[in-house]
Coordinates of C-alpha atoms in Angstrom, one line a residue:
M437 CA 70.6 -336.4 105.6
P438 CA 72.4 -339.0 107.5
D439 CA 71.8 -340.1 111.2
T440 CA 73.1 -337.1 113.5
V441 CA 73.8 -339.6 116.6
A442 CA 75.8 -341.9 114.3
T443 CA 77.6 -338.6 112.9
A444 CA 78.4 -337.4 115.9
V445 CA 80.0 -340.9 117.3
R446 CA 82.5 -341.5 113.7
L447 CA 83.6 -337.9 114.8
G448 CA 84.0 -338.7 118.3
L449 CA 86.1 -342.0 116.8
Y450 CA 88.2 -340.6 113.8
L451 CA 89.4 -337.2 116.4
D452 CA 90.1 -339.6 120.0
L453 CA 91.9 -342.6 118.1
M454 CA 94.0 -339.7 116.1
L455 CA 94.8 -337.9 118.8
L456 CA 95.4 -341.2 121.3
F457 CA 98.1 -342.7 118.6
G458 CA 99.3 -339.4 116.6
L459 CA 100.0 -338.1 120.8
P460 CA 102.7 -340.6 121.6
M461 CA 104.2 -340.2 118.0
F462 CA 104.3 -336.8 118.8
G463 CA 106.7 -337.6 121.9
L464 CA 108.5 -339.9 119.5
Y465 CA 109.7 -337.2 117.1
T466 CA 109.8 -334.0 119.1
L467 CA 110.8 -335.1 122.9
R468 CA 114.6 -336.1 123.7
G469 CA 115.4 -337.7 126.9
A470 CA 113.2 -337.0 130.5
E471 CA 111.4 -334.6 128.6
R472 CA 109.2 -338.1 127.2
Q473 CA 108.3 -339.1 130.7
S474 CA 105.0 -338.8 131.9
G475 CA 104.2 -335.7 133.2
S476 CA 107.1 -333.8 132.4
V477 CA 106.2 -331.9 129.6
L478 CA 103.4 -332.8 128.0
R479 CA 101.6 -335.7 130.9
F480 CA 101.5 -338.3 128.5
R481 CA 100.2 -341.3 131.2
P482 CA 96.5 -339.4 132.0
V483 CA 96.0 -337.6 129.1
L484 CA 96.4 -341.1 126.8
A485 CA 94.5 -343.4 129.4
A486 CA 91.5 -340.9 129.4
I487 CA 91.6 -341.3 125.9
A488 CA 91.7 -344.9 125.4
L489 CA 88.4 -344.6 128.2
V490 CA 86.6 -342.4 125.6
G491 CA 87.9 -344.1 122.6
I492 CA 86.0 -347.9 124.1
G493 CA 82.9 -345.7 125.8
L494 CA 82.6 -344.2 121.4
S495 CA 82.9 -347.9 120.6
I496 CA 80.8 -349.3 122.6
L497 CA 78.5 -346.9 121.6
G498 CA 78.9 -347.2 117.9
V499 CA 79.1 -350.4 117.8
M500 CA 74.9 -349.7 119.5
V501 CA 74.1 -347.2 115.9
L502 CA 74.9 -349.7 114.1
A503 CA 73.0 -352.2 115.7
A504 CA 69.9 -349.8 116.1
S505 CA 70.3 -349.1 112.3
M506 CA 70.2 -352.9 111.4
G507 CA 67.4 -353.7 113.0
G508 CA 65.4 -350.5 112.4
V509 CA 64.8 -349.2 115.5
P510 CA 65.9 -346.3 117.8
I511 CA 69.3 -346.4 119.6
G512 CA 67.4 -347.0 122.9
E513 CA 65.7 -349.7 121.8
V514 CA 68.2 -352.2 120.5
D515 CA 68.5 -355.6 122.5
R516 CA 71.1 -357.8 123.5
A517 CA 70.4 -359.9 121.0
T518 CA 71.0 -357.9 118.0
V519 CA 74.4 -356.2 119.1
S520 CA 75.9 -359.5 119.7
L521 CA 74.8 -360.8 116.6
V522 CA 76.2 -357.7 115.4
I523 CA 79.4 -358.3 117.2
S524 CA 80.3 -362.1 116.4
G525 CA 78.9 -362.5 113.0
T526 CA 79.5 -359.0 110.6
T527 CA 83.6 -357.9 109.4
I528 CA 82.3 -355.1 111.0
G529 CA 81.8 -356.9 115.0
T530 CA 85.5 -358.8 114.1
V531 CA 87.6 -355.6 113.2
W532 CA 85.5 -354.0 116.8
Q533 CA 86.8 -356.3 118.9
L534 CA 89.9 -355.7 117.5
R535 CA 89.6 -352.7 118.0
I536 CA 88.9 -353.0 122.1
A537 CA 91.8 -355.2 122.4
A538 CA 94.1 -352.6 121.0
L539 CA 92.4 -349.8 123.0
L540 CA 92.8 -352.1 126.5
L541 CA 96.2 -352.7 125.7
V542 CA 96.9 -348.1 124.9
L543 CA 95.1 -348.0 128.3
Y544 CA 97.6 -350.8 130.2
F545 CA 100.7 -349.4 128.2
S546 CA 99.6 -345.5 129.2
I547 CA 99.5 -346.6 132.7
V548 CA 102.5 -348.9 133.0
G549 CA 106.3 -349.1 131.7
W550 CA 107.2 -345.9 131.8
Q551 CA 110.5 -346.2 133.5
R552 CA 111.6 -346.8 129.7
P553 CA 109.3 -343.7 128.3
T554 CA 111.2 -344.2 124.4
F555 CA 109.3 -347.5 124.9
A556 CA 105.8 -347.2 125.9
L557 CA 106.0 -344.4 123.8
A558 CA 106.7 -346.6 121.2
S559 CA 104.1 -349.1 122.6
L560 CA 101.1 -347.0 122.3
S561 CA 102.3 -345.5 119.1
I562 CA 101.6 -349.2 117.7
T563 CA 99.0 -349.9 119.4
A564 CA 96.5 -347.3 119.1
A565 CA 98.0 -347.1 114.9
V566 CA 96.0 -350.7 114.8
A567 CA 92.9 -349.4 116.8
L568 CA 93.1 -346.4 114.7
S569 CA 93.3 -348.8 111.3
T570 CA 89.9 -350.4 112.6
L571 CA 88.2 -347.1 111.4
A572 CA 88.8 -348.2 107.3
W573 CA 86.5 -350.8 107.7
T574 CA 83.5 -348.7 108.9
G575 CA 83.5 -346.3 106.0
H576 CA 84.0 -347.0 102.0
G577 CA 86.9 -348.5 102.1
A578 CA 85.4 -352.1 102.7
A579 CA 83.0 -352.1 100.1
D580 CA 85.7 -353.0 97.4
E581 CA 86.2 -357.1 96.8
G582 CA 89.3 -358.3 95.5
A583 CA 93.0 -356.1 94.3
L584 CA 91.0 -353.0 94.1
G585 CA 89.6 -353.7 97.4
W586 CA 92.9 -354.0 99.6
L587 CA 93.9 -351.2 97.3
H588 CA 90.8 -348.8 98.9
L589 CA 91.6 -349.9 102.4
A590 CA 95.4 -349.8 102.6
A591 CA 94.8 -346.2 100.9
D592 CA 92.5 -345.6 103.4
I593 CA 94.7 -347.0 106.1
T594 CA 97.9 -344.5 104.8
H595 CA 94.6 -341.6 104.9
L596 CA 94.0 -342.4 108.6
L597 CA 97.5 -342.6 110.1
A598 CA 98.7 -339.7 108.6
A599 CA 96.1 -337.8 109.5
G600 CA 96.3 -339.4 112.6
I601 CA 100.3 -338.0 112.8
W602 CA 98.6 -334.6 112.0
I603 CA 96.1 -334.3 114.5
G604 CA 98.1 -335.0 117.2
A605 CA 100.7 -332.5 116.4
L606 CA 98.4 -329.9 116.5
C607 CA 97.9 -330.8 120.2
G608 CA 100.8 -331.8 120.5
L609 CA 101.5 -328.2 119.5
C610 CA 98.9 -326.8 121.8
L611 CA 99.8 -328.2 124.9
L612 CA 102.7 -326.8 124.5
I613 CA 102.1 -323.0 123.2
F614 CA 98.7 -322.8 124.9
R615 CA 99.6 -322.2 128.7
S616 CA 99.7 -318.8 131.3
A617 CA 102.5 -316.6 131.2
T618 CA 104.4 -318.2 134.1
R619 CA 104.9 -321.6 132.8
M620 CA 106.2 -320.1 129.4
A621 CA 109.9 -320.1 130.7
A622 CA 112.5 -319.6 128.4
E623 CA 113.6 -322.7 128.2
H624 CA 110.0 -324.2 127.1
I625 CA 109.8 -322.2 124.4
H626 CA 112.8 -323.0 123.4
L627 CA 111.0 -326.5 123.4
S628 CA 107.5 -325.1 122.1
H629 CA 110.5 -324.2 119.2
R630 CA 112.4 -327.2 118.6
A631 CA 109.0 -329.1 118.1
L632 CA 107.8 -327.1 115.6
D633 CA 109.8 -327.3 113.8
G634 CA 110.4 -330.7 114.7
F635 CA 106.8 -331.6 112.8
A636 CA 107.8 -329.6 109.7
R637 CA 109.9 -331.9 108.7
V638 CA 107.8 -334.4 109.2
G639 CA 104.6 -332.9 108.2
S640 CA 106.9 -332.6 104.4
I641 CA 106.1 -336.1 104.6
V642 CA 102.9 -336.2 106.0
V643 CA 101.2 -334.0 103.6
G644 CA 102.4 -336.2 100.8
L645 CA 101.3 -339.9 102.3
L646 CA 98.0 -337.2 102.7
I647 CA 97.7 -336.4 98.8
V648 CA 98.7 -340.1 97.4
S649 CA 96.4 -341.4 99.6
G650 CA 93.1 -338.8 98.7
L651 CA 94.0 -339.4 95.0
V652 CA 93.7 -342.5 95.4
N653 CA 90.5 -343.1 97.2
S654 CA 89.0 -340.7 95.1
W655 CA 89.8 -342.2 91.5
I656 CA 87.8 -345.5 93.6
L657 CA 84.9 -343.3 95.0
I658 CA 84.6 -341.0 92.5
G659 CA 86.0 -341.9 89.2
P660 CA 87.2 -340.0 86.3
S661 CA 83.9 -340.4 84.3
K662 CA 81.3 -338.7 87.4
L663 CA 84.2 -335.7 88.5
G664 CA 80.3 -333.6 87.8
A665 CA 79.0 -335.1 90.9
L666 CA 81.4 -333.4 92.8
F667 CA 78.8 -330.1 92.2
T668 CA 76.0 -331.5 91.6
T669 CA 75.6 -334.1 94.4
L670 CA 76.3 -333.5 98.7
Y671 CA 79.0 -336.0 98.7
G672 CA 80.8 -334.1 96.0
I673 CA 80.2 -330.8 97.8
L674 CA 81.0 -332.0 101.2
L675 CA 84.4 -333.1 99.1
L676 CA 84.9 -329.7 97.4
G677 CA 84.2 -328.7 101.0
K678 CA 87.3 -330.9 103.1
L679 CA 89.4 -330.1 100.0
L680 CA 89.4 -326.7 101.1
L681 CA 89.8 -326.5 104.3
F682 CA 92.9 -328.9 103.6
G683 CA 94.3 -326.2 101.8
A684 CA 93.8 -324.0 104.1
M685 CA 95.6 -326.1 107.2
L686 CA 98.1 -326.6 104.2
L687 CA 98.7 -322.4 104.1
L688 CA 98.9 -322.1 107.4
A689 CA 101.1 -324.6 107.8
A690 CA 103.2 -323.4 105.1
A691 CA 103.7 -320.0 107.4
N692 CA 104.0 -321.2 109.8
R693 CA 107.1 -323.3 108.9
F694 CA 108.1 -320.7 107.0
F695 CA 107.4 -317.6 108.7
L696 CA 106.2 -317.9 112.6
T697 CA 108.7 -320.8 113.1
P698 CA 111.8 -318.9 112.2
A699 CA 110.8 -315.7 113.5
L700 CA 110.2 -317.6 117.3
A701 CA 113.7 -318.4 117.3
A702 CA 114.9 -314.7 115.9
A703 CA 112.9 -313.3 119.3
L704 CA 114.2 -315.9 120.9
E705 CA 117.8 -314.6 120.3
R706 CA 116.7 -311.3 121.3
G707 CA 115.0 -312.4 124.0
E708 CA 111.5 -312.0 123.6
G709 CA 110.3 -315.6 122.7
A710 CA 106.9 -314.7 124.5
A711 CA 105.7 -312.5 122.3
A712 CA 106.1 -314.2 119.5
V713 CA 104.0 -317.3 120.6
G714 CA 100.8 -315.2 119.9
A715 CA 100.7 -316.0 116.5
L716 CA 101.1 -319.3 116.6
R717 CA 98.5 -319.1 118.6
R718 CA 96.1 -318.3 116.5
S719 CA 97.4 -320.3 114.0
L720 CA 97.4 -322.9 115.4
L721 CA 93.6 -322.2 116.6
I722 CA 92.8 -322.0 113.2
E723 CA 94.8 -325.1 111.6
S724 CA 92.9 -326.9 114.0
S725 CA 89.6 -325.7 113.8
C726 CA 90.2 -326.3 110.3
A727 CA 91.3 -330.3 110.9
I728 CA 88.1 -331.5 113.3
A729 CA 85.7 -329.4 110.8
I730 CA 87.2 -331.6 108.3
L731 CA 86.8 -334.9 110.5
A732 CA 82.9 -333.8 111.0
L733 CA 82.9 -333.4 106.8
V734 CA 84.0 -337.3 106.7
A735 CA 82.6 -338.8 109.3
W736 CA 79.6 -337.3 106.7
L737 CA 80.9 -338.4 103.9
G738 CA 81.4 -342.1 105.7
L739 CA 77.6 -342.4 105.4
L740 CA 76.5 -341.0 102.3
A741 CA 76.9 -343.3 99.1
P742 CA 79.9 -342.3 96.8
P743 CA 79.7 -341.2 92.9
A744 CA 81.2 -344.2 92.0
S745 CA 78.1 -346.5 93.5
G746 CA 76.0 -345.5 91.3
M747 CA 73.7 -344.8 93.7

């Protein structure tokens, strides 16, 4: 079984960097005008700054875990020389430096530039996308060479960014929906409905990208000749679990789009918006739980040898 600390750090990085990318994207395609100001609807400035700082801390911990693994020692005994070697002498170290630089830029943009909120959110999205993309080099996507290697990396990066948009949207919607009754005025419920409707359109593109990039990754990591390994190896069983959870998320997203969101619109017309929010809260809570479980499986899968490796 993979090292628990390494798996936990990978899970933390996936969740942190996806939120860091997905939340400002959510602000761009959902909010309008003054709604994008830090603190007007969603507290972009402190939330994104905190997430960036956590990302820097997790990245430092991650390189220490890698150095400890290379040195064959517990993380508490890793020495500075080994950490320096990883950072300055490996491809992962170079990518790690790029991630830290991108996270520092995210921290900068989360603090300044809110006189032009659209520019701030766009800058945050771009720099966070760079930070999130670096995770492709910490998994199987960096194991291949040549044209196949570039295809695998491109599919991994696409998968990460699409998942980041979905995770960020779930977080943004939860921040809008999970509020006390005194903060759920009719105007805010109307905004929440618009946000749900806006993500429904973006979500169709996200799902398409996840499916296509996932198929490319599966073809490379498993291959048609080893489909039976899905049922006989730990990697395959975890992958099947991930696919089942993804299917559950698709069903919940479809229910939100075709039933719960229209029901909220109808309730708003009757002046009963608050009553329809409860069903949305339950659906978003279950969908978010499935998303976190998927990320945990992905973090674990990244430390296992896929069937196509022959190991």
